[in-house]
Short mmCIF file of N, CA and C and ligand atoms in Angstrom, two decimals:
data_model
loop_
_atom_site.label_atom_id
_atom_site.label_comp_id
_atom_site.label_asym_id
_atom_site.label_seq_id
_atom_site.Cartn_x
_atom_site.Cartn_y
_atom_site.Cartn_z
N UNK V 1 -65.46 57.65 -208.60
CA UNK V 1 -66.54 58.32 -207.86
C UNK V 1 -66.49 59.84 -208.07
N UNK V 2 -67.78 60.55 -208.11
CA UNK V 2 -67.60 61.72 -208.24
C UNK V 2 -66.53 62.74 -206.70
N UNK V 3 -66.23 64.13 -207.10
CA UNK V 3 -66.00 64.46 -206.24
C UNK V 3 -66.53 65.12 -205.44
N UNK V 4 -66.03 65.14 -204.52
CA UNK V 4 -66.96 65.43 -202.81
C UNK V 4 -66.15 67.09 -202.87
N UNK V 5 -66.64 68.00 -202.00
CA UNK V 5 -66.01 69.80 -201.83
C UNK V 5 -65.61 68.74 -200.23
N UNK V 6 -64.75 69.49 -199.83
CA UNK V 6 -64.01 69.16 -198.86
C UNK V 6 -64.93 70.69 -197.90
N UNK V 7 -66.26 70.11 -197.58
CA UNK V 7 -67.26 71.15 -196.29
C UNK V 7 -66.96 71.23 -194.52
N UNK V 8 -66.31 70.27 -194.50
CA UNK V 8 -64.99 70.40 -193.07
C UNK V 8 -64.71 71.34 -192.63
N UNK V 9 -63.58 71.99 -194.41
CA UNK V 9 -62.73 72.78 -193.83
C UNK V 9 -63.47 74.30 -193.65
N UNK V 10 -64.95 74.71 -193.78
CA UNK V 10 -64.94 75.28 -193.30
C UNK V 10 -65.71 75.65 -192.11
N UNK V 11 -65.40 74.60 -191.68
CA UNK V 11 -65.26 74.72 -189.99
C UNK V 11 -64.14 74.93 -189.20
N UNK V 12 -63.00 74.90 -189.61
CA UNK V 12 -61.92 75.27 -188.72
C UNK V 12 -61.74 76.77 -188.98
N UNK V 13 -62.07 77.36 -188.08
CA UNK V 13 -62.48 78.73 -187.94
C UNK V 13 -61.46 78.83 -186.73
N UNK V 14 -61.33 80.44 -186.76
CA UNK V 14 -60.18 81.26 -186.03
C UNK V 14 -61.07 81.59 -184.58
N UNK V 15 -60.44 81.74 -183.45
CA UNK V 15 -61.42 82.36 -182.43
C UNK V 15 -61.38 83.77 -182.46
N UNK V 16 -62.54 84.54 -181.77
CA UNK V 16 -62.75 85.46 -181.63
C UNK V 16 -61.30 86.46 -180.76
N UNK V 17 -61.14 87.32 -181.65
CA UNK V 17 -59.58 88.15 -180.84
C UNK V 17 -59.80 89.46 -180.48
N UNK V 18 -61.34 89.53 -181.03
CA UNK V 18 -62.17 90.83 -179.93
C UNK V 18 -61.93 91.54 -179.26
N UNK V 19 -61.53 91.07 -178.21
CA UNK V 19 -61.52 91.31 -176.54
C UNK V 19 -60.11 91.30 -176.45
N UNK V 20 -59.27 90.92 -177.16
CA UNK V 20 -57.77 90.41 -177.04
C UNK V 20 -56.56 91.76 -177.75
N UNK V 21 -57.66 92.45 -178.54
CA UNK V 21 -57.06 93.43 -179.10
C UNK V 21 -57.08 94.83 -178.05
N UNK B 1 -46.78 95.73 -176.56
CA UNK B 1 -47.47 94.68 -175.32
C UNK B 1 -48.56 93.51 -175.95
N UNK B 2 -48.98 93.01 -175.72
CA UNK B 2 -49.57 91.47 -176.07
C UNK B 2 -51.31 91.97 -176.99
N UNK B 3 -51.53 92.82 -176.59
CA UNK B 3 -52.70 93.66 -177.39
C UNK B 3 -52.36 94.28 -178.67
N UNK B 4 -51.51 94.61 -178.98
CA UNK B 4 -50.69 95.15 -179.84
C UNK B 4 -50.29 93.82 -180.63
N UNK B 5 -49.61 93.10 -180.41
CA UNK B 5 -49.66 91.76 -181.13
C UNK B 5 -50.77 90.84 -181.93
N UNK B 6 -51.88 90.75 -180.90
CA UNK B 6 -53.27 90.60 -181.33
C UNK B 6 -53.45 91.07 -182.01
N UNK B 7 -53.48 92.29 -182.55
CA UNK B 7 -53.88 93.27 -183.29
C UNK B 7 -53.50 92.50 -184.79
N UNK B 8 -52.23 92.80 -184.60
CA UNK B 8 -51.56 92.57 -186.09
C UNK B 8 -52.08 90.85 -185.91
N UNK B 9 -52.27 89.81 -185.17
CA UNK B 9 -52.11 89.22 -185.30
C UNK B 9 -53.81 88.86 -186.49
N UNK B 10 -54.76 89.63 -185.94
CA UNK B 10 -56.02 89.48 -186.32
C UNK B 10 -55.97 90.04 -187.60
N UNK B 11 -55.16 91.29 -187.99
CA UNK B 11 -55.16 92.00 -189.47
C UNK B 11 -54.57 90.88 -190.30
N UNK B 12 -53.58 90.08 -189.81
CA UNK B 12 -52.89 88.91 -190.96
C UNK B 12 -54.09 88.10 -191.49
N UNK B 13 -54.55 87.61 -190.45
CA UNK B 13 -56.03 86.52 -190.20
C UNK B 13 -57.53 87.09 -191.55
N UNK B 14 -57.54 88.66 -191.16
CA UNK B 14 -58.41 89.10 -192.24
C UNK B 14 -57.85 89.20 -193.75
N UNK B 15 -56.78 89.50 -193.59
CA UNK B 15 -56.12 89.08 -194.88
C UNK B 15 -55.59 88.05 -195.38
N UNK B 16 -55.63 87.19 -194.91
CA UNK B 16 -55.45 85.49 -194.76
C UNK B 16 -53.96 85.39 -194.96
N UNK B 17 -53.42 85.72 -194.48
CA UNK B 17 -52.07 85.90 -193.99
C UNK B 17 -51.79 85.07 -193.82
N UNK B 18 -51.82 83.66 -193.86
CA UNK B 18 -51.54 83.03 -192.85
C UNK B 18 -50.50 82.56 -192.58
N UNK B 19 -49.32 82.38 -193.18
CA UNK B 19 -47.80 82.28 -192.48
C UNK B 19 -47.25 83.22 -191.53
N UNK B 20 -47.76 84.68 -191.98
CA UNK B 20 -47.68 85.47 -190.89
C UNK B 20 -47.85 85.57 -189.81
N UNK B 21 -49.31 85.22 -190.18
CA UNK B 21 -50.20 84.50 -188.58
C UNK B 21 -49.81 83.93 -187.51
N UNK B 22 -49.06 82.57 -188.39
CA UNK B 22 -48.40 81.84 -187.91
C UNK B 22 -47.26 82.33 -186.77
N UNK B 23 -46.61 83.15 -187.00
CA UNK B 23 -45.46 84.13 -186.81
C UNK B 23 -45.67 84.78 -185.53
N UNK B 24 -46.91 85.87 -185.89
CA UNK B 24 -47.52 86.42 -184.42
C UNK B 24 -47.88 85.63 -183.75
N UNK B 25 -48.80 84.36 -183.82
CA UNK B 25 -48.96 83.88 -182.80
C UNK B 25 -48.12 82.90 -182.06
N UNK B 26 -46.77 82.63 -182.61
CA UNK B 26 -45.55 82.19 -182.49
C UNK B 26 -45.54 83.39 -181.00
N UNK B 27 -45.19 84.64 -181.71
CA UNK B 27 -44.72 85.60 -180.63
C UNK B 27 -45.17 85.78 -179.52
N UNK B 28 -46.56 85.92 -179.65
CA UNK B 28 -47.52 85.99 -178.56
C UNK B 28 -47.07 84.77 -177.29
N UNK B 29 -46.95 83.33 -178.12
CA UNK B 29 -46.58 82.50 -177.34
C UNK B 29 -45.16 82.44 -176.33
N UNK B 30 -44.55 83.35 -176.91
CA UNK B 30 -43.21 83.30 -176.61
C UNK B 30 -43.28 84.15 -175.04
N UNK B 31 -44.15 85.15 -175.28
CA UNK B 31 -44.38 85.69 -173.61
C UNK B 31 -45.38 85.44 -173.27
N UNK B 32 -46.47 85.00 -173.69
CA UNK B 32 -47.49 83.97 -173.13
C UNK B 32 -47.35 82.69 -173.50
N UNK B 33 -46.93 81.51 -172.79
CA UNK B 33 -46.66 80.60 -173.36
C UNK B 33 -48.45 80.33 -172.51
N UNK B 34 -49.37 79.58 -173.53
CA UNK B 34 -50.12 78.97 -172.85
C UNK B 34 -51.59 79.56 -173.31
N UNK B 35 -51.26 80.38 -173.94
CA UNK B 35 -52.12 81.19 -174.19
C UNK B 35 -53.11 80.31 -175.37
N UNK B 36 -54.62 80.04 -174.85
CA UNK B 36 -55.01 79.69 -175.81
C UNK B 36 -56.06 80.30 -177.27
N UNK B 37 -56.18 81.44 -177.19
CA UNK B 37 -56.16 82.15 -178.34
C UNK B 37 -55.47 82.20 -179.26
N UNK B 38 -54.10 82.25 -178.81
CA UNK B 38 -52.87 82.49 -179.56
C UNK B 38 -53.02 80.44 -180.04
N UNK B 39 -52.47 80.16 -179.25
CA UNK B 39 -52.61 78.29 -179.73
C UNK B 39 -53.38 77.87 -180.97
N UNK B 40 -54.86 77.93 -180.34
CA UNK B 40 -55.78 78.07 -181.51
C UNK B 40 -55.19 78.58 -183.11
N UNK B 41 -55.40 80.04 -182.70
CA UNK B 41 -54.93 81.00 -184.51
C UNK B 41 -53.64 80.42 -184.59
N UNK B 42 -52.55 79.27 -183.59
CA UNK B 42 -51.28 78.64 -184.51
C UNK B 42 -52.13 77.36 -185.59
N UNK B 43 -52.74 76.85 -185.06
CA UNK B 43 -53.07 75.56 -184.93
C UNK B 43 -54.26 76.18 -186.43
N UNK B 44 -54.87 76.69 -185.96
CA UNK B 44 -55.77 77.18 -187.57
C UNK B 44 -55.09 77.56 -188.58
N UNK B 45 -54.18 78.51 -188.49
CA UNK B 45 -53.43 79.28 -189.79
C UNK B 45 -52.54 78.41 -190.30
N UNK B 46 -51.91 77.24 -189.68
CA UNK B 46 -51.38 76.16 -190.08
C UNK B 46 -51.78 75.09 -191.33
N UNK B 47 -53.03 74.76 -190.74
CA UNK B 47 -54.42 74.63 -191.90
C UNK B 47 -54.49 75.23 -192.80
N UNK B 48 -55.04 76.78 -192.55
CA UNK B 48 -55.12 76.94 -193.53
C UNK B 48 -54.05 77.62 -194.42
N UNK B 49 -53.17 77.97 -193.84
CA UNK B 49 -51.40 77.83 -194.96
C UNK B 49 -51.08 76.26 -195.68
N UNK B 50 -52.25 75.14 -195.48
CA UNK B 50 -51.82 73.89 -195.49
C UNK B 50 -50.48 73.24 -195.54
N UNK B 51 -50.28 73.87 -194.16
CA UNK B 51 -48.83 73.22 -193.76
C UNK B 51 -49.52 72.56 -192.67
N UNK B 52 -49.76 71.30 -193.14
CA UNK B 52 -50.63 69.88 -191.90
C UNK B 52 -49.99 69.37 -190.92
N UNK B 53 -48.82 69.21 -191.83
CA UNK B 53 -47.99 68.15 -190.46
C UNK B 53 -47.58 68.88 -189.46
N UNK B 54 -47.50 70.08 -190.10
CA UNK B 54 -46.56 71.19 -188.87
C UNK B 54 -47.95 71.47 -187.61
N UNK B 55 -49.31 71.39 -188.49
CA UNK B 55 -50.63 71.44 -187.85
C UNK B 55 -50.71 70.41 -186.92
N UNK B 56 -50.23 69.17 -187.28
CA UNK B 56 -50.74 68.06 -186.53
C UNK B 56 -49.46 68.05 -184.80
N UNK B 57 -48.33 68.60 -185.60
CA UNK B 57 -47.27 68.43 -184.86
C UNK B 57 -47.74 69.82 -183.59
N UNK B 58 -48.30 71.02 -183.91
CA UNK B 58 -48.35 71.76 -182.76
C UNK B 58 -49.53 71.31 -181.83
N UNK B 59 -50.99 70.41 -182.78
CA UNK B 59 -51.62 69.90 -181.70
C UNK B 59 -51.21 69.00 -180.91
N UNK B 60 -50.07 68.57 -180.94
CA UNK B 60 -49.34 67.14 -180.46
C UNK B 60 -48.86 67.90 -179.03
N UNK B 61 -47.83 69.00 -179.25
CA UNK B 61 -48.19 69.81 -178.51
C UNK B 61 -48.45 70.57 -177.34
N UNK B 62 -49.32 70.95 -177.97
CA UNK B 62 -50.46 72.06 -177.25
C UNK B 62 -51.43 71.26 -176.73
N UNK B 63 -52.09 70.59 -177.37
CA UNK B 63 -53.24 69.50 -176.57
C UNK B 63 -52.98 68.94 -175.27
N UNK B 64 -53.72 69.91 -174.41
CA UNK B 64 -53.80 69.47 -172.83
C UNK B 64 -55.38 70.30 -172.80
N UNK B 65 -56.04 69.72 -171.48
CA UNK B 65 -57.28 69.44 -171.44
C UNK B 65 -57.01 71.48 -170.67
N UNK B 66 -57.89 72.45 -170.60
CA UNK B 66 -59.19 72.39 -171.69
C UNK B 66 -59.24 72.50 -173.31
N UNK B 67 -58.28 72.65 -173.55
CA UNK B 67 -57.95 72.87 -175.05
C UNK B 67 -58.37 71.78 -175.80
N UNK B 68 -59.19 71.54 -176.55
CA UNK B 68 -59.56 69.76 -177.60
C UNK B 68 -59.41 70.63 -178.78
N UNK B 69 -58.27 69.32 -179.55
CA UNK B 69 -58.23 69.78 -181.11
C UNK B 69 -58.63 68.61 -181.43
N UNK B 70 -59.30 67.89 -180.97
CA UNK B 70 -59.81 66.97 -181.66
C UNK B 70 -60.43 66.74 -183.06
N UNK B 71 -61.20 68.09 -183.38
CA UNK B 71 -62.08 67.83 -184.46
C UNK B 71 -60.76 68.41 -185.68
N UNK B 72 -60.47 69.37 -185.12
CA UNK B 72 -58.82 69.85 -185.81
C UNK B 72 -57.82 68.46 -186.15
N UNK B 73 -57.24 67.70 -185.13
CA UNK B 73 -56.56 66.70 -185.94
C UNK B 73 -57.61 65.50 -186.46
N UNK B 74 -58.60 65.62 -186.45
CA UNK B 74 -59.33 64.36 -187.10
C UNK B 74 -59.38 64.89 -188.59
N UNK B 75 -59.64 66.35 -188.63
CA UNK B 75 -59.36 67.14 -190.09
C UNK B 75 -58.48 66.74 -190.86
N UNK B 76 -56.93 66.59 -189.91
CA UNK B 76 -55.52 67.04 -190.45
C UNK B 76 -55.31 65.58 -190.80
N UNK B 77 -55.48 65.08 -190.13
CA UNK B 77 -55.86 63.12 -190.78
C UNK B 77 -56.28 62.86 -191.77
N UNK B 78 -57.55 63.11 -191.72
CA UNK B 78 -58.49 62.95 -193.02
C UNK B 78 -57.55 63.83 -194.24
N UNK B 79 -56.92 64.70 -194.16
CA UNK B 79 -56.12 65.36 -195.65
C UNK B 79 -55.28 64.84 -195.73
N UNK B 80 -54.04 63.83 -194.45
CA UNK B 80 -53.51 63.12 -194.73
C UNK B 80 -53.57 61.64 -195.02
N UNK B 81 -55.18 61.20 -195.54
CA UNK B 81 -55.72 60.04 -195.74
C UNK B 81 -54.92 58.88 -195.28
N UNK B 82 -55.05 59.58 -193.61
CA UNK B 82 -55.15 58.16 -192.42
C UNK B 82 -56.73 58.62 -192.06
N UNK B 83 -57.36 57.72 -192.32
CA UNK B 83 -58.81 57.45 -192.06
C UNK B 83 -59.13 56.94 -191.28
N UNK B 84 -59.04 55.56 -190.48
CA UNK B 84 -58.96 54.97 -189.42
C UNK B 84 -58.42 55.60 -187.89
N UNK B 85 -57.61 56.61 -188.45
CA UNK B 85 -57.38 57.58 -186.95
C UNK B 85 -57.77 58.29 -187.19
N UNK B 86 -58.75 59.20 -188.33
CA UNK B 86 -59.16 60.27 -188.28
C UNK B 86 -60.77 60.25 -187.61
N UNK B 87 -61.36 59.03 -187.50
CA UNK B 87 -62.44 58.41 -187.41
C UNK B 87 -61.98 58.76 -186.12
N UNK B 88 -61.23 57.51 -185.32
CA UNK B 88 -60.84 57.73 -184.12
C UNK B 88 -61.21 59.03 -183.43
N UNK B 89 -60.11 59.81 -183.99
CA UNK B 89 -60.16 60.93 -183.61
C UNK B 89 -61.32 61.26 -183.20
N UNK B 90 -62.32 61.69 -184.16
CA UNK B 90 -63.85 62.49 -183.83
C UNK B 90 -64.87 61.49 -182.71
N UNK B 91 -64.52 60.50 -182.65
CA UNK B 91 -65.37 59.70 -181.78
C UNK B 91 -65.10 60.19 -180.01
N UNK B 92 -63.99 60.92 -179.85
CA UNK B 92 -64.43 61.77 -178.28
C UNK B 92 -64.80 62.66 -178.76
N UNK B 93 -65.11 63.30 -179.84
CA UNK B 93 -65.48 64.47 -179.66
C UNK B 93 -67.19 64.68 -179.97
N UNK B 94 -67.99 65.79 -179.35
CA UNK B 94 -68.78 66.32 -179.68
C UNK B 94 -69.83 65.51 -181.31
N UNK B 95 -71.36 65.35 -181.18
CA UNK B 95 -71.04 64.71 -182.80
C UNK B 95 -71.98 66.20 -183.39
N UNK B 96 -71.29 66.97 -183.45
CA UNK B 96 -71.95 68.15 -183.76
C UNK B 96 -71.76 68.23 -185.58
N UNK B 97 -72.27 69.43 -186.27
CA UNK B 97 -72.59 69.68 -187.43
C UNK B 97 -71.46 69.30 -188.27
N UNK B 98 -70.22 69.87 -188.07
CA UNK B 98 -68.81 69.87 -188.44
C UNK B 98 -68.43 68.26 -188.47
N UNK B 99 -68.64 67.92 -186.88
CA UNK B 99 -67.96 66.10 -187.17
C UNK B 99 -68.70 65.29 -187.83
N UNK B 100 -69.69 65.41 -187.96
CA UNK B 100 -70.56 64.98 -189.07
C UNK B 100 -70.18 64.60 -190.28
N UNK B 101 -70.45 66.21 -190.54
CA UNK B 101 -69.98 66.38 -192.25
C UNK B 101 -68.40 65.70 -192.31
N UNK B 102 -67.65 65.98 -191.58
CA UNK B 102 -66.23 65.31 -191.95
C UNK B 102 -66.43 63.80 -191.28
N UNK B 103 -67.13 63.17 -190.70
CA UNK B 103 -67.33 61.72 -190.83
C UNK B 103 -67.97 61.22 -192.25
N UNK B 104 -68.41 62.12 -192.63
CA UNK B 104 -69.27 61.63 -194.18
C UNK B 104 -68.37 61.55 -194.96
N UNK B 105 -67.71 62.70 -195.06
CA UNK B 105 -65.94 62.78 -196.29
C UNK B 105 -65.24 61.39 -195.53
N UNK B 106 -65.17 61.39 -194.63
CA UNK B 106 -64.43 59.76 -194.67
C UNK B 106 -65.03 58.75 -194.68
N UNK B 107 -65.99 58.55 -194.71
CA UNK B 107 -66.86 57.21 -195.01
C UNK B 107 -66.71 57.17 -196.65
N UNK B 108 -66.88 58.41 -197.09
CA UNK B 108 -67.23 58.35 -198.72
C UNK B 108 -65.64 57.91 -199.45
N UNK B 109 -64.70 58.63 -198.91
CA UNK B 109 -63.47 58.36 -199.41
C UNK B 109 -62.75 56.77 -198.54
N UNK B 110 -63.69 56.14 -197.58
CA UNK B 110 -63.64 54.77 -197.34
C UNK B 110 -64.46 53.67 -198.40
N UNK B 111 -65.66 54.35 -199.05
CA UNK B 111 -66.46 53.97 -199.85
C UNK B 111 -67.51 53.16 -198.81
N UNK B 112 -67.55 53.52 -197.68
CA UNK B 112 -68.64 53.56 -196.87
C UNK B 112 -69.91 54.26 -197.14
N UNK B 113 -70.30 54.09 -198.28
CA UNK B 113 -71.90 54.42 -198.48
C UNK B 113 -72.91 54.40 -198.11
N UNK B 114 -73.16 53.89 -197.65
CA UNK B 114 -73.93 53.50 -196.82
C UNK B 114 -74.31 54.29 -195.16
N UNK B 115 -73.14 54.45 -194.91
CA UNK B 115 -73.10 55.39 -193.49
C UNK B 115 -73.00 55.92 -194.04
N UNK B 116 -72.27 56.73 -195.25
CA UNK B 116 -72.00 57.89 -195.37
C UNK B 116 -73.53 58.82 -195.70
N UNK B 117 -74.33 58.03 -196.09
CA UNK B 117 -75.71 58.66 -196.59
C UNK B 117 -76.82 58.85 -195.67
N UNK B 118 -76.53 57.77 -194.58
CA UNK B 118 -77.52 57.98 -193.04
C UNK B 118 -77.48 58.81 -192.61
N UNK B 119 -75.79 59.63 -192.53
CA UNK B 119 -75.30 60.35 -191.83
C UNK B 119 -75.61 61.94 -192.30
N UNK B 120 -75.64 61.77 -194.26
CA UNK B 120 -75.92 63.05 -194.80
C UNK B 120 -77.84 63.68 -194.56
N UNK B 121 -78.21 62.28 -194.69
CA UNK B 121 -79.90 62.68 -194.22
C UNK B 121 -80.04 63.18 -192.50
N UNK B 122 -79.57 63.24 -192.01
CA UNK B 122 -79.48 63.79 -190.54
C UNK B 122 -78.75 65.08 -190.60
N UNK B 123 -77.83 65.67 -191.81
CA UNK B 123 -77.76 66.63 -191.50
C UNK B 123 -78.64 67.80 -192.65
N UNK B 124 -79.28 66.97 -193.08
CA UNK B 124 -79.92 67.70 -194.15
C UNK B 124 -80.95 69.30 -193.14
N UNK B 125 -81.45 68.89 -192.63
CA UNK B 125 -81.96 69.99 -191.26
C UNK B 125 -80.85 71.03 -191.06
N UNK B 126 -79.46 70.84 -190.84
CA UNK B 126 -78.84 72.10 -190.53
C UNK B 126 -78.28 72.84 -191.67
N UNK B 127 -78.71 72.79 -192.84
CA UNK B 127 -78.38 74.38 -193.51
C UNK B 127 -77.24 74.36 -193.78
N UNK B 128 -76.50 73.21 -194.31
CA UNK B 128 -74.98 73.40 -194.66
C UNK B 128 -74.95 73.83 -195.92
N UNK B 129 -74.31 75.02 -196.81
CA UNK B 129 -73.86 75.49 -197.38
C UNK B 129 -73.56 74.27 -198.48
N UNK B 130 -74.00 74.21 -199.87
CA UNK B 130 -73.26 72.83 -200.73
C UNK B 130 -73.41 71.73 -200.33
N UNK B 131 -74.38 71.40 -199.55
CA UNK B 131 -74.38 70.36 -198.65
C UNK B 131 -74.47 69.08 -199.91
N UNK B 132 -75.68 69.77 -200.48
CA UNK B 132 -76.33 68.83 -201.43
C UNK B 132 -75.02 68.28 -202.75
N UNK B 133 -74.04 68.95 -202.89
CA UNK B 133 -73.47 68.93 -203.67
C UNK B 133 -72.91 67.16 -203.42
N UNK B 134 -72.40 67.34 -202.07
CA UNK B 134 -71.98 65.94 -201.73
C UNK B 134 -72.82 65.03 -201.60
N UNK B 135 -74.23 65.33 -201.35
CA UNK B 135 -75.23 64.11 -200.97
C UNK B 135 -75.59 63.34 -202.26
N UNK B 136 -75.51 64.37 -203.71
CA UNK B 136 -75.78 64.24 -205.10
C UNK B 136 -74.33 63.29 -205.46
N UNK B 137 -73.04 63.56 -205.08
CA UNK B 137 -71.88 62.73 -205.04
C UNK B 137 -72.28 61.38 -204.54
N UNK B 138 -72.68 61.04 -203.45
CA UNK B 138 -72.58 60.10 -202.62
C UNK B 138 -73.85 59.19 -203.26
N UNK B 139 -74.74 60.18 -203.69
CA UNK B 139 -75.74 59.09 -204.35
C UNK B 139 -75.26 58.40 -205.45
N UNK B 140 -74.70 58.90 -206.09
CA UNK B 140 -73.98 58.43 -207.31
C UNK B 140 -73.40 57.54 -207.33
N UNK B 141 -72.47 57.40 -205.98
CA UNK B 141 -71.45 56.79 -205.79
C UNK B 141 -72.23 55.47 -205.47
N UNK B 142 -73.46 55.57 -204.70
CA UNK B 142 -73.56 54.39 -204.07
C UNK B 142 -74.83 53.59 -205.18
N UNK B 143 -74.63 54.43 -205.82
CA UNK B 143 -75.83 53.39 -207.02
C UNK B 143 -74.29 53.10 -208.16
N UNK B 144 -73.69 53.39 -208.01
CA UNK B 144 -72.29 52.62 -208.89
C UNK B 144 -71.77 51.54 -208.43
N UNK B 145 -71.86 51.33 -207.08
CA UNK B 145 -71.44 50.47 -206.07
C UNK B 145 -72.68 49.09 -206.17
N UNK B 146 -73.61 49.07 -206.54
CA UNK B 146 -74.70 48.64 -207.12
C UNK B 146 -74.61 47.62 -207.99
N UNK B 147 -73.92 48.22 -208.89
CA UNK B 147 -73.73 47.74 -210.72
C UNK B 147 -72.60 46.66 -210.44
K1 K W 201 -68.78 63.14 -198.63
#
C-alpha cells in the first residue's frame, strides 16, 4: 500500500506558556 | 522561581529542544508537582524526542481527570502499532479534527478501507494540511483491495 504522512502528529501541540513566563 | 523555569522551559520548546524540555519540565514538577502545563510540555516533548514509551509511561502517570491524554496515548499506540487500544483509546475522547485523522491512519494501517475513506470525506471540509495526500493513498489502497 502506498504511504500515508503520519497528519496526527501534528496535532500534539505544546500548551500555551504565555502567561506562565 | 517557577517563571524563570518556564521561560527556559518555552526557549527549549522553540528550539525543539526537546530532551531538554523534557528536563525543565521535570523541574518545574519537582516544586510544582501537579502542575499541568508543565505535565503537558513532559508528555509532548516526549513525543516529540520520540521517546514513546517513556510518553506512554508519564501519561500512565499523570492522567487524572481534568487532565485527558487520551488523544496523546491513542497517538503513542498507534506508533507503537497496538491498534485495537489505540482505537480504544480515542473512542472517549472528543471526535474532533485530530481523532479523526488519526482514526483514518489506523483504519488504513488495519486495511480498513472502507472506514478509513468515510471518515476522510467528512474531513475533507476542515482544511487539513496534505490531507489529500492520504485520501490519494487510501484510494489506491482500496481499489488494490479490489483486484
Ligand atoms: K491514512
Amino acid at each position: 500500500n502506498p504511504i500515508v504522512l503520519d497528519l496526527a502528529y501534528n496535532f500534539i501541540d505544546f500548551p500555551s506558556l504565555e502567561n506562565r513566563m | 522561581p517557577i517563571e524563570d523555569l518556564f521561560d527556559s522551559l518555552n526557549k527549549h520548546i522553540q528550539r525543539s529542544e526537546f530532551e531538554q524540555a523534557v528536563k525543565v519540565a521535570d523541574q518545574v514538577l519537582s516544586i510544582a508537582p501537579g502542575d499541568e502545563d508543565a505535565i503537558r510540555c513532559k508528555v509532548v516533548a516526549l513525543i516529540k524526542a520520540d521517546s514513546i514509551d517513556e510518553a506512554l509511561s508519564a501519561i500512565k502517570v499523570y492522567q487524572k481527570p481534568p487532565l485527558d491524554f487520551g488523544f496523546f496515548k491513542a497517538y503513542c499506540l498507534y506508533r507503537q502499532n497496538k491498534l485495537d487500544e489505540s482505537l480504544d483509546s480515542l473512542k472517549n475522547q472528543e471526535r474532533n479534527s485530530a481523532a479523526m485523522l488519526l482514526e483514518c491512519q489506523i483504519l488504513y494501517r488495519s486495511g480498513k478501507m472502507d472506514a478509513c475513506m468515510d471518515i476522510y470525506q467528512k474531513l475533507q471540509k476542515s482544511k487539513i494540511d496534505s490531507l489529500e495526500i492520504n485520501y490519494v493513498a487510501g484510494l489506491v489502497a482500496a481499489g488494490r483491495a479490489l483486484e
